[in-house]
Amino acid sequence: MNHPVPSAQVQAVALGTADDLRERIRRKSKLKGRQPDEQALAEVRDCLGPRPAEGYRRDLLIEHLHRLNDRYGALREPHLVALSRETNVPMAEVYEVATFYHHFEVVPADAALPALTVRVCDSLACELAGSRDLLAKLPGILGTDVRVIAAPCIGRCEQAPAVAVHQCAVPMATLDKVQRAVAQRDAVGAQVASAGANFQPADLAERSVSPAPAQIEARPAFTDYATYRANGGYQLAAALVQGERSAEDVIKAMDDSGLRGLGGAGFPAARKWRIVREQPAPRLMAVNIDEGEPGTFKDRTYLERDPHRFLEGLLVAAHVVGTEAVYIYLRDEYHDARVLLEQELARLIVNPPCPLPRIELRRGAGAYICGEESAMIESIEGKRGEPRLRPPYIAQVGLFGRPTLEHNFETLYWVRDIVERGPQWFASFGRHGRKGLRSFSVSGRVKQPGVKLAPAGITLRELVDEYCGGMQDGHQLYAYLPGGASGGILPASMADIPLDFDTLQPHGCFIGSAAVMVLSQHDRARDAALNVMRFFAHESCGQCTPCRVGTEKAAALMEAPRWDTTTLGDLAQVMGDASICGLGQAAPNPIRCIQQYFPHEIA
């Protein structure tokens, strides 16, 4: 083929000097996006520890964020960039996870931070006990170096008003108590609970688990590993693993006892075990101790007194179902309980009574929505805690895409006693045709709030009179929330309805986690409804429009002296029908209850 010869008139044009070309190559070879600086990289590497040979696990992103947040008091932007580089997680994913959870604060590199943060619980029980006054006065008393902020329920409703000075709980807080806790925060934080107590929850059946208000401690005495083993602990788990007891016998005992999930859904425990057991291996297990429902504190009450009874129940369930790994998800507000559980879990692993599955403790980061089982699984995987669409259900496609047994803490807590004492022990309790025991978290206008281990089916009136010492002086029963923020509100005239699964639905309510909040004639039910709706608006994950927009709009409408019942009714209908998960679906309950049972308050 003949190629044309360039004309003699064509002049060669220089594209640039050699230095120009080198600069152009240098610019093109530079990575796009935000690049980490060396100091931030060094600090992140020091915080995360030695890099594993296989690299950092993607599902540990939230744990890594906690380490940075704990050390530096916030998440500075250069650290997030460096974390993205080190963990090979896109910066967009790191940022969207960091900004999803309330306990993470993303700030610029040079942002000034307060020396200390004090969180004042503004949930219903604490509001009734005077938390608004604390929020108003504490900033002027503590000074500009201490940041005082309102916080959603921190799970200490029997200790209302509850305050957290950094991560140290201040029960029944007063201005003086908080001021002392701030001044002595290092000494208070170093305090530890005493070991050696032999806590036997079964002996407290039909009694109060919580002490009298004057005897409440932020860190009560607990049953340590040695004490638990010395009193027969882990014998059931060992016998099961070693083949001395059959899995079918254990499932039958659970079935005969009538134990249902005690996190709120009430699904029969034995049936759940059978369903997951039939799924293909490998199977996993996830335990929900997020306990974010306002008014609920039973799991914390049991955990801080005896973590091993729970751990043995966990081991029994894991072996019966055949799970190869267990993930425990504990809410971040339970700092002392987390320290205790880490300590006792380490002792169990060092000296196991039998072969153990892999057990990992994961830390929540302040998101009520992660109490929903699929949102919790997303969070364990290191993602935003957004509920999944179902089907598929997590028993089939759950954690890391594997069949997953999900349980609430308290459900597992009773496994040992049910099997060792026999299912009829548990089933023998009950009133008004119901069966079993329920741990009621009672707060509000009663003399003796706390966890009450009472018969299923007990009425609110019986619960207050027999277990709570009656109403506070000067207060008469006016209304009550039978199932926390989500469970609706009923008037005193309906205080004789049995409290159990399925008994409250005909009245537009449900028992949920058995968080009972009691109001008196000095309170307005509409104010309680507004408090919980603001909570829902604050805690909505924002994934679906009916919940994200509906809760905000409802809270605004509920502030009006006279309610726009038509618009609120439409909002309630849309939220209930179109929301993805239980938060949006249950958020209308307070609206409907006020309209039905307390119309005189909103007319």
Coordinates of C-alpha atoms in Angstrom, one line a residue:
M1 CA 0.0 0.0 0.0
N2 CA 1.3 3.4 -0.9
H3 CA 1.4 6.0 1.9
P4 CA 1.2 9.7 1.0
V5 CA 4.3 11.7 1.5
P6 CA 3.9 14.8 3.7
S7 CA 4.1 18.1 1.8
A8 CA 7.3 20.1 2.3
Q9 CA 5.1 23.0 3.3
V10 CA 3.8 21.2 6.5
Q11 CA 5.6 22.5 9.6
A12 CA 6.1 20.3 12.7
V13 CA 4.5 21.8 15.8
A14 CA 5.9 21.0 19.2
L15 CA 3.3 19.7 21.7
G16 CA 5.4 20.8 24.6
T17 CA 8.7 20.6 26.2
A18 CA 9.9 17.5 28.0
D19 CA 9.1 19.1 31.3
D20 CA 5.5 19.9 30.1
L21 CA 4.9 16.3 29.1
R22 CA 6.2 15.1 32.5
E23 CA 3.9 17.4 34.4
R24 CA 0.9 16.3 32.3
I25 CA 1.7 12.6 33.1
R26 CA 2.0 13.5 36.8
R27 CA -1.4 15.2 36.8
K28 CA -3.1 12.3 35.1
S29 CA -1.5 9.7 37.4
K30 CA -2.8 11.5 40.5
L31 CA -5.8 9.7 42.2
K32 CA -9.1 11.5 41.9
G33 CA -11.2 12.3 44.9
R34 CA -10.2 13.2 48.5
Q35 CA -6.8 11.8 49.4
P36 CA -5.8 11.1 53.0
D37 CA -3.0 13.1 54.6
E38 CA -0.2 11.2 56.3
Q39 CA -1.0 12.3 59.9
A40 CA -4.7 11.1 59.5
L41 CA -3.5 7.8 58.1
A42 CA -1.1 7.2 61.0
E43 CA -3.8 8.0 63.5
V44 CA -6.3 5.7 61.9
R45 CA -3.8 2.9 61.7
D46 CA -2.9 3.3 65.3
C47 CA -6.6 3.3 66.3
L48 CA -7.4 0.2 64.2
G49 CA -4.4 -1.8 65.2
P50 CA -2.3 -4.2 63.0
R51 CA -3.8 -4.8 59.6
P52 CA -5.0 -8.4 59.1
A53 CA -3.3 -10.3 56.3
E54 CA -6.7 -10.6 54.5
G55 CA -7.4 -6.9 55.1
Y56 CA -10.0 -5.2 57.3
R57 CA -13.5 -6.8 57.3
R58 CA -16.2 -4.7 55.7
D59 CA -18.7 -5.6 58.4
L60 CA -16.5 -4.1 61.1
L61 CA -16.9 -0.5 59.7
I62 CA -19.1 0.6 62.6
E63 CA -16.7 -0.9 65.2
H64 CA -13.9 1.1 63.5
L65 CA -16.0 4.3 63.6
H66 CA -16.5 3.7 67.3
R67 CA -12.8 3.5 67.9
L68 CA -12.2 6.8 66.2
N69 CA -15.2 8.4 67.9
D70 CA -14.1 7.2 71.3
R71 CA -10.5 8.4 70.9
Y72 CA -11.1 11.8 69.3
G73 CA -14.6 12.7 70.6
A74 CA -16.0 12.9 67.1
L75 CA -15.4 11.7 63.6
R76 CA -13.2 14.2 61.9
E77 CA -13.4 14.3 58.1
P78 CA -9.7 13.5 57.5
H79 CA -10.0 10.4 59.6
L80 CA -13.0 9.3 57.5
V81 CA -10.9 9.7 54.3
A82 CA -8.1 7.8 55.9
L83 CA -10.4 5.1 57.1
S84 CA -11.8 4.7 53.6
R85 CA -8.3 4.2 52.2
E86 CA -7.3 1.7 54.9
T87 CA -10.4 -0.4 54.8
N88 CA -10.9 -0.2 51.0
V89 CA -14.5 1.0 51.6
P90 CA -15.7 3.8 49.3
M91 CA -15.7 7.2 51.0
A92 CA -19.4 7.5 50.1
E93 CA -20.2 4.4 52.1
V94 CA -18.1 5.4 55.1
Y95 CA -19.8 8.8 55.1
E96 CA -23.4 7.5 54.7
V97 CA -22.9 5.1 57.6
A98 CA -21.2 7.6 59.9
T99 CA -23.9 10.2 59.4
F100 CA -26.8 7.7 59.9
Y101 CA -26.2 6.9 63.6
H102 CA -26.9 9.5 66.3
H103 CA -23.9 8.7 68.4
F104 CA -21.5 9.6 65.6
E105 CA -20.8 13.3 64.9
V106 CA -18.9 14.1 61.7
V107 CA -17.0 17.4 62.0
P108 CA -14.4 19.3 59.9
A109 CA -10.7 18.8 60.7
D110 CA -10.4 22.0 62.7
A111 CA -13.7 21.9 64.5
A112 CA -13.6 22.8 68.2
L113 CA -15.2 20.2 70.4
P114 CA -16.7 20.4 73.9
A115 CA -14.7 18.9 76.7
L116 CA -17.7 16.7 77.7
T117 CA -21.2 15.9 76.5
V118 CA -24.1 15.4 79.0
R119 CA -27.1 13.7 77.6
V120 CA -30.5 14.3 79.3
C121 CA -33.1 11.8 78.4
D122 CA -36.3 13.4 77.1
S123 CA -38.5 10.3 76.8
L124 CA -41.9 10.2 78.4
A125 CA -40.9 8.8 81.8
C126 CA -38.1 11.2 82.2
E127 CA -40.2 14.1 81.0
L128 CA -42.7 13.3 83.6
A129 CA -39.9 13.3 86.2
G130 CA -38.6 16.7 85.3
S131 CA -36.0 16.3 82.5
R132 CA -37.1 19.5 80.8
D133 CA -36.1 21.5 83.9
L134 CA -32.7 19.8 83.8
L135 CA -32.2 20.6 80.1
A136 CA -33.1 24.3 80.8
K137 CA -30.8 24.8 83.8
L138 CA -27.8 22.5 83.3
P139 CA -26.1 24.5 80.5
G140 CA -25.8 27.6 82.8
I141 CA -24.5 25.5 85.7
L142 CA -22.0 23.4 83.9
G143 CA -20.4 26.1 81.7
T144 CA -19.5 26.5 78.1
D145 CA -17.0 23.6 78.1
V146 CA -19.8 21.1 78.7
R147 CA -22.4 20.4 76.0
V148 CA -25.9 19.5 77.3
I149 CA -28.2 17.9 74.8
A150 CA -31.5 16.1 74.8
A151 CA -31.4 12.4 74.1
P152 CA -34.0 9.8 73.2
C153 CA -34.7 7.1 75.7
I154 CA -31.5 5.7 77.3
G155 CA -33.2 2.7 78.8
R156 CA -33.3 3.8 82.5
C157 CA -36.9 4.8 82.9
E158 CA -37.2 3.4 86.4
Q159 CA -34.4 5.9 87.3
A160 CA -36.1 8.9 85.8
P161 CA -35.0 11.5 85.2
A162 CA -31.9 9.7 83.7
V163 CA -28.8 11.5 82.6
A164 CA -25.6 10.2 81.0
V165 CA -22.4 12.1 81.7
H166 CA -20.3 11.0 78.7
Q167 CA -20.9 7.2 79.1
C168 CA -21.6 7.2 82.9
A169 CA -25.2 6.9 84.0
V170 CA -26.6 9.2 86.6
P171 CA -29.8 7.7 88.1
M172 CA -32.6 9.9 89.4
A173 CA -30.6 12.9 88.3
T174 CA -30.7 16.3 90.0
L175 CA -28.7 19.4 89.3
D176 CA -26.4 18.6 92.2
K177 CA -25.9 15.0 91.1
V178 CA -25.1 15.9 87.6
Q179 CA -22.7 18.6 88.7
R180 CA -20.9 16.2 90.9
A181 CA -20.7 13.5 88.2
V182 CA -19.2 16.0 85.8
A183 CA -16.6 17.2 88.4
Q184 CA -15.7 13.6 89.3
R185 CA -16.2 12.0 85.9
D186 CA -12.9 10.1 85.9
A187 CA -13.5 8.6 89.3
V188 CA -17.1 7.8 88.5
G189 CA -16.1 6.1 85.2
A190 CA -13.5 4.0 87.0
Q191 CA -16.1 2.5 89.4
V192 CA -16.9 -1.2 88.8
A193 CA -19.7 -3.4 89.9
S194 CA -19.0 -6.0 92.6
A195 CA -18.8 -9.7 91.5
G196 CA -19.9 -12.8 93.4
A197 CA -23.7 -12.2 93.6
N198 CA -25.8 -15.4 93.0
F199 CA -28.7 -13.9 91.0
Q200 CA -31.6 -16.3 90.6
P201 CA -34.3 -14.7 88.5
A202 CA -36.7 -17.6 88.9
D203 CA -36.8 -17.0 92.6
L204 CA -38.2 -13.5 91.8
A205 CA -41.3 -14.9 90.0
E206 CA -44.3 -12.8 91.0
R207 CA -42.1 -10.2 92.6
S208 CA -40.1 -7.1 91.7
V209 CA -36.8 -7.7 90.1
S210 CA -35.7 -4.1 90.5
P211 CA -34.9 -2.8 94.0
A212 CA -36.8 0.0 95.7
P213 CA -36.0 3.5 94.3
A214 CA -33.8 4.4 97.3
Q215 CA -31.6 1.3 96.7
I216 CA -31.0 1.7 92.9
E217 CA -27.3 1.5 91.8
A218 CA -25.9 2.5 88.4
R219 CA -23.7 -0.7 88.6
P220 CA -25.5 -3.4 90.7
A221 CA -23.7 -6.5 92.0
F222 CA -23.6 -9.3 89.4
T223 CA -23.0 -13.0 89.0
D224 CA -19.5 -13.6 87.6
Y225 CA -18.3 -16.6 85.6
A226 CA -16.9 -18.5 88.6
T227 CA -20.0 -18.0 90.7
Y228 CA -22.3 -19.0 87.8
R229 CA -20.4 -22.2 87.2
A230 CA -20.3 -23.0 91.0
N231 CA -24.1 -22.8 91.0
G232 CA -24.7 -25.3 88.2
G233 CA -24.2 -22.9 85.3
Y234 CA -23.5 -24.2 81.8
Q235 CA -24.3 -27.8 82.8
L236 CA -27.2 -27.8 80.4
A237 CA -25.2 -26.4 77.6
A238 CA -22.4 -28.9 78.2
A239 CA -24.8 -31.8 78.4
L240 CA -26.4 -30.8 75.1
V241 CA -23.2 -30.4 73.2
Q242 CA -21.8 -33.7 74.6
G243 CA -24.9 -35.6 73.6
E244 CA -26.1 -36.3 77.1
R245 CA -29.3 -34.4 76.3
S246 CA -31.1 -34.3 72.9
A247 CA -31.9 -31.2 71.0
E248 CA -35.5 -32.5 70.4
D249 CA -36.0 -32.7 74.2
V250 CA -35.0 -29.1 74.5
I251 CA -37.3 -28.0 71.7
K252 CA -40.2 -29.9 73.2
A253 CA -39.6 -28.2 76.6
M254 CA -39.6 -24.8 74.9
D255 CA -42.8 -25.7 73.0
D256 CA -44.6 -27.0 76.1
S257 CA -43.7 -23.9 78.1
G258 CA -45.4 -21.6 75.7
L259 CA -42.4 -19.3 75.6
R260 CA -42.8 -16.6 72.9
G261 CA -40.4 -14.0 71.7
L262 CA -40.1 -11.4 74.4
G263 CA -38.8 -8.6 72.2
G264 CA -42.2 -7.6 71.1
A265 CA -43.3 -9.8 68.2
G266 CA -44.3 -12.8 70.4
F267 CA -43.4 -15.5 67.8
P268 CA -43.3 -18.9 69.5
A269 CA -39.6 -19.6 70.3
A270 CA -39.7 -23.4 69.6
R271 CA -41.3 -22.9 66.2
K272 CA -38.6 -20.4 65.2
W273 CA -35.9 -22.9 66.2
R274 CA -37.5 -25.6 64.0
I275 CA -37.8 -23.2 61.0
V276 CA -34.2 -22.1 61.1
R277 CA -32.9 -25.6 61.9
E278 CA -34.5 -26.9 58.7
Q279 CA -32.6 -24.3 56.5
P280 CA -29.4 -25.2 54.7
A281 CA -26.1 -24.7 56.5
P282 CA -24.2 -22.6 57.3
R283 CA -26.6 -21.0 59.7
L284 CA -26.0 -17.9 61.8
M285 CA -27.6 -16.4 64.9
A286 CA -28.2 -12.7 65.9
V287 CA -29.2 -11.5 69.3
N288 CA -31.0 -8.3 69.7
I289 CA -30.2 -6.3 72.8
D290 CA -30.9 -2.9 71.2
E291 CA -33.9 -2.3 73.6
G292 CA -34.6 1.1 72.2
E293 CA -38.4 1.1 72.8
P294 CA -39.1 4.0 75.2
G295 CA -40.1 2.7 78.6
T296 CA -38.2 -0.6 78.2
F297 CA -35.3 -1.6 80.5
K298 CA -35.9 -5.2 81.4
D299 CA -33.0 -6.6 79.3
R300 CA -30.5 -4.2 80.9
T301 CA -31.9 -5.1 84.3
Y302 CA -31.2 -8.8 83.8
L303 CA -28.0 -8.4 81.8
E304 CA -26.2 -6.2 84.4
R305 CA -27.1 -8.8 87.2
D306 CA -26.3 -12.1 85.4
P307 CA -24.9 -12.1 81.9
H308 CA -24.2 -15.8 82.0
R309 CA -27.8 -17.0 82.2
F310 CA -28.3 -15.3 78.9
L311 CA -25.0 -16.7 77.4
E312 CA -26.0 -20.2 78.4
G313 CA -29.4 -19.8 76.7
L314 CA -27.5 -18.5 73.6
L315 CA -25.3 -21.6 73.6
V316 CA -28.3 -23.9 73.9
A317 CA -30.1 -22.2 71.0
A318 CA -27.0 -22.1 68.9
H319 CA -26.4 -25.8 69.3
V320 CA -30.0 -26.9 68.8
V321 CA -30.3 -24.9 65.6
G322 CA -26.8 -25.6 64.5
T323 CA -25.4 -22.2 64.0
E324 CA -21.7 -21.7 63.4
A325 CA -21.4 -18.1 64.6
V326 CA -23.4 -15.8 66.9
Y327 CA -23.5 -12.0 66.8
I328 CA -24.7 -10.1 69.8
Y329 CA -26.0 -6.6 69.1
L330 CA -26.0 -4.4 72.2
R331 CA -27.2 -0.8 72.3
D332 CA -24.5 1.9 72.7
E333 CA -26.3 3.5 75.7
Y334 CA -25.6 0.5 77.8
H335 CA -21.9 1.2 78.4
D336 CA -21.6 -0.4 81.8
A337 CA -23.4 -3.5 80.6
R338 CA -21.2 -3.7 77.5
V339 CA -18.0 -3.6 79.7
L340 CA -19.5 -6.3 81.9
L341 CA -20.5 -8.5 79.0
E342 CA -17.1 -8.2 77.3
Q343 CA -15.4 -9.1 80.5
E344 CA -17.5 -12.2 81.2
L345 CA -17.6 -13.3 77.6
A346 CA -13.8 -13.3 77.6
R347 CA -13.8 -15.5 80.7
L348 CA -16.2 -17.9 79.1
I349 CA -14.0 -18.2 76.0
V350 CA -10.8 -18.7 78.0
N351 CA -12.3 -21.5 80.0
P352 CA -15.3 -22.9 78.1
P353 CA -17.5 -25.6 79.5
C354 CA -17.9 -27.1 76.0
P355 CA -16.9 -26.3 72.4
L356 CA -18.3 -22.8 71.6
P357 CA -19.5 -21.3 68.3
R358 CA -17.7 -18.1 67.3
I359 CA -19.3 -15.2 69.3
E360 CA -18.9 -11.6 68.4
L361 CA -20.2 -8.6 70.4
R362 CA -21.3 -5.7 68.2
R363 CA -22.0 -2.2 69.5
G364 CA -25.0 -0.2 68.3
A365 CA -24.5 3.5 67.7
G366 CA -27.8 5.2 68.7
A367 CA -30.5 4.1 66.3
Y368 CA -33.9 3.0 67.5
I369 CA -34.7 1.5 64.1
C370 CA -32.0 -1.1 64.7
G371 CA -34.4 -2.8 67.1
E372 CA -36.1 -4.0 63.9
E373 CA -34.6 -7.4 63.1
S374 CA -33.6 -6.8 59.5
A375 CA -32.3 -3.3 60.3
M376 CA -30.2 -4.8 63.1
I377 CA -28.7 -7.3 60.6
E378 CA -27.8 -4.4 58.2
S379 CA -26.1 -2.7 61.1
I380 CA -24.2 -5.9 62.0
E381 CA -23.0 -6.0 58.4
G382 CA -21.6 -2.5 58.9
K383 CA -24.2 -0.6 56.9
R384 CA -26.9 1.9 57.6
G385 CA -29.6 0.4 59.8
E386 CA -32.4 0.4 57.2
P387 CA -35.1 -2.4 57.3
R388 CA -35.2 -4.8 54.4
L389 CA -38.2 -5.6 52.4
R390 CA -39.7 -9.0 53.0
P391 CA -39.9 -11.7 51.8
P392 CA -37.3 -13.2 51.9
Y393 CA -37.4 -13.5 55.7
I394 CA -34.2 -13.6 57.7
A395 CA -34.8 -17.2 58.8
Q396 CA -34.1 -17.9 55.1
V397 CA -31.9 -15.1 54.0
G398 CA -30.5 -13.1 56.9
L399 CA -27.1 -12.1 58.1
F400 CA -24.5 -12.2 55.3
G401 CA -27.2 -13.9 53.1
R402 CA -27.4 -17.0 55.4
P403 CA -30.4 -18.4 57.3
T404 CA -30.4 -16.6 60.6
L405 CA -32.0 -17.3 64.0
E406 CA -32.8 -13.9 65.5
H407 CA -33.8 -13.6 69.2
N408 CA -34.4 -11.0 71.8
F409 CA -32.1 -11.1 74.9
E410 CA -34.9 -12.1 77.4
T411 CA -36.2 -15.0 75.3
L412 CA -32.8 -16.7 75.7
Y413 CA -32.5 -15.7 79.3
W414 CA -35.3 -18.1 80.3
V415 CA -34.1 -21.1 78.4
R416 CA -32.0 -22.6 81.2
D417 CA -34.8 -22.3 83.8
I418 CA -37.5 -23.7 81.5
V419 CA -35.4 -26.8 80.6
E420 CA -34.0 -27.5 84.1
R421 CA -37.2 -26.7 86.1
G422 CA -39.5 -28.2 83.4
P423 CA -41.8 -26.4 81.0
Q424 CA -44.7 -26.6 83.5
W425 CA -42.8 -24.3 85.9
F426 CA -43.0 -21.5 83.4
A427 CA -46.5 -22.4 82.1
S428 CA -47.9 -22.6 85.6
F429 CA -47.9 -18.8 86.0
G430 CA -50.6 -16.7 84.5
R431 CA -53.9 -14.9 85.2
H432 CA -57.2 -14.4 83.4
G433 CA -56.7 -17.4 81.1
R434 CA -53.1 -16.5 80.1
K435 CA -50.0 -18.6 80.5
G436 CA -46.4 -17.8 81.5
L437 CA -44.3 -15.0 83.1
R438 CA -43.8 -11.4 81.7
S439 CA -41.1 -9.0 82.7
F440 CA -43.0 -5.6 82.8
S441 CA -40.9 -2.5 82.7
V442 CA -43.0 -0.1 84.7
S443 CA -42.4 3.6 84.9
G444 CA -44.3 6.9 85.4
R445 CA -46.5 7.9 88.2
V446 CA -46.1 4.8 90.4
K447 CA -44.4 4.7 93.8
Q448 CA -42.1 1.8 92.9
P449 CA -41.2 1.7 89.2
G450 CA -38.9 -1.1 87.9
V451 CA -39.0 -4.5 86.3
K452 CA -41.8 -6.6 87.7
L453 CA -41.8 -10.4 87.0
A454 CA -45.5 -10.9 87.0
P455 CA -48.0 -13.5 85.6
A456 CA -49.0 -13.1 82.0
G457 CA -52.5 -11.7 81.8
I458 CA -52.2 -9.5 84.9
T459 CA -54.2 -6.2 84.5
L460 CA -52.7 -2.8 84.8
R461 CA -54.7 -2.1 87.9
E462 CA -53.4 -5.3 89.5
L463 CA -49.8 -4.6 88.4
V464 CA -49.8 -1.1 89.9
D465 CA -51.5 -2.1 93.2
E466 CA -49.7 -5.4 93.8
Y467 CA -46.2 -4.8 92.4
C468 CA -45.7 -1.0 92.3
G469 CA -47.0 0.1 95.7
G470 CA -49.8 1.9 94.1
M471 CA -49.9 5.4 92.5
Q472 CA -47.6 8.2 93.8
D473 CA -49.1 10.3 96.6
G474 CA -51.5 12.9 95.1
H475 CA -51.8 11.0 91.8
Q476 CA -54.7 8.9 90.5
L477 CA -54.6 6.6 87.5
Y478 CA -55.7 8.5 84.4
A479 CA -54.1 6.6 81.4
Y480 CA -51.4 4.2 80.6
L481 CA -49.2 3.0 77.7
P482 CA -49.2 -0.8 77.7
G483 CA -46.4 -1.4 75.2
G484 CA -44.0 1.5 75.2
A485 CA -44.2 4.3 72.6
S486 CA -45.6 2.0 69.9
G487 CA -48.2 0.2 71.9
G488 CA -50.9 2.9 72.1
I489 CA -52.6 4.7 75.0
L490 CA -55.6 3.5 77.1
P491 CA -57.7 5.3 79.7
A492 CA -58.1 4.3 83.3
S493 CA -61.5 2.9 82.6
M494 CA -59.7 0.1 80.6
A495 CA -57.2 -0.8 83.3
D496 CA -58.7 -4.2 83.8
I497 CA -57.8 -5.7 80.4
P498 CA -55.3 -8.7 80.7
L499 CA -51.9 -7.6 79.6
D500 CA -50.5 -10.2 77.2
F501 CA -49.9 -11.0 73.5
D502 CA -53.1 -10.7 71.5
T503 CA -55.3 -9.3 74.3
L504 CA -54.9 -5.6 73.4
Q505 CA -55.2 -5.6 69.6
P506 CA -59.0 -5.4 69.7
H507 CA -58.5 -2.0 71.5
G508 CA -56.0 -0.6 69.0
C509 CA -53.0 -1.4 71.2
F510 CA -50.4 -4.1 71.8
I511 CA -48.1 -5.2 74.6
G512 CA -44.9 -5.3 72.6
S513 CA -41.9 -5.4 75.0
A514 CA -44.2 -5.0 78.0
A515 CA -43.1 -1.4 78.7
V516 CA -45.8 0.1 80.8
M517 CA -45.9 3.8 81.4
V518 CA -48.5 5.2 83.8
L519 CA -50.1 8.6 83.7
S520 CA -52.1 10.4 86.3
Q521 CA -54.8 13.1 86.4
H522 CA -51.9 15.7 86.3
D523 CA -50.9 14.6 82.9
R524 CA -52.5 14.8 79.5
A525 CA -52.6 11.8 77.2
R526 CA -52.2 14.1 74.2
D527 CA -48.9 15.3 75.6
A528 CA -47.7 11.7 75.9
A529 CA -48.8 11.1 72.3
L530 CA -46.9 14.1 71.1
N531 CA -43.8 13.0 73.0
V532 CA -43.7 9.6 71.4
M533 CA -44.5 11.0 67.9
R534 CA -41.6 13.4 68.2
F535 CA -39.5 10.4 69.1
F536 CA -40.7 8.5 66.0
A537 CA -39.9 11.5 63.8
H538 CA -36.4 11.7 65.3
E539 CA -35.8 8.0 64.9
S540 CA -37.3 7.3 61.4
C541 CA -34.5 6.0 59.2
G542 CA -35.9 8.0 56.3
Q543 CA -36.0 5.1 53.9
C544 CA -39.7 5.3 53.1
T545 CA -41.7 8.5 52.6
P546 CA -44.8 7.7 54.5
C547 CA -42.8 7.3 57.8
R548 CA -40.2 10.0 57.1
V549 CA -42.7 12.7 56.2
G550 CA -45.7 11.3 58.1
T551 CA -44.1 11.4 61.5
E552 CA -42.8 14.9 61.1
K553 CA -46.1 16.2 59.8
A554 CA -48.1 14.4 62.5
A555 CA -45.9 15.8 65.3
A556 CA -46.4 19.3 63.9
L557 CA -50.2 18.9 63.6
M558 CA -50.4 17.4 67.2
E559 CA -49.0 20.6 68.6
A560 CA -52.2 22.5 67.7
P561 CA -54.6 23.1 70.6
R562 CA -57.4 21.7 68.5
W563 CA -56.4 18.7 66.3
D564 CA -57.1 18.5 62.6
T565 CA -58.6 15.1 63.0
T566 CA -59.3 14.5 59.3
T567 CA -55.7 15.2 58.2
L568 CA -54.2 13.2 61.1
G569 CA -56.5 10.4 60.2
D570 CA -55.3 10.4 56.6
L571 CA -51.7 10.5 57.8
A572 CA -52.3 7.6 60.1
Q573 CA -53.9 5.6 57.3
V574 CA -51.0 6.2 54.9
M575 CA -48.3 5.5 57.5
G576 CA -49.9 2.3 58.7
D577 CA -50.6 1.0 55.2
A578 CA -47.5 2.0 53.3
S579 CA -44.5 2.1 55.7
I580 CA -41.9 -0.6 55.2
C581 CA -41.4 -1.6 58.8
G582 CA -43.0 -1.5 62.2
L583 CA -41.9 2.0 63.2
G584 CA -44.1 3.7 60.6
Q585 CA -46.8 1.1 60.9
A586 CA -47.1 1.5 64.6
A587 CA -46.6 5.3 64.7
P588 CA -50.3 6.0 64.1
N589 CA -51.3 4.1 67.3
P590 CA -51.0 7.2 69.6
I591 CA -53.0 9.3 67.2
R592 CA -55.9 6.8 66.9
C593 CA -56.0 6.2 70.7
I594 CA -56.2 9.9 71.5
Q595 CA -59.0 10.4 69.0
Q596 CA -60.9 7.3 70.3
Y597 CA -60.4 7.4 74.0
F598 CA -59.4 11.1 74.8
P599 CA -61.4 13.2 72.4
H600 CA -62.1 15.8 75.1
E601 CA -58.4 16.7 75.1
I602 CA -58.2 17.7 71.4
A603 CA -61.6 19.2 70.7

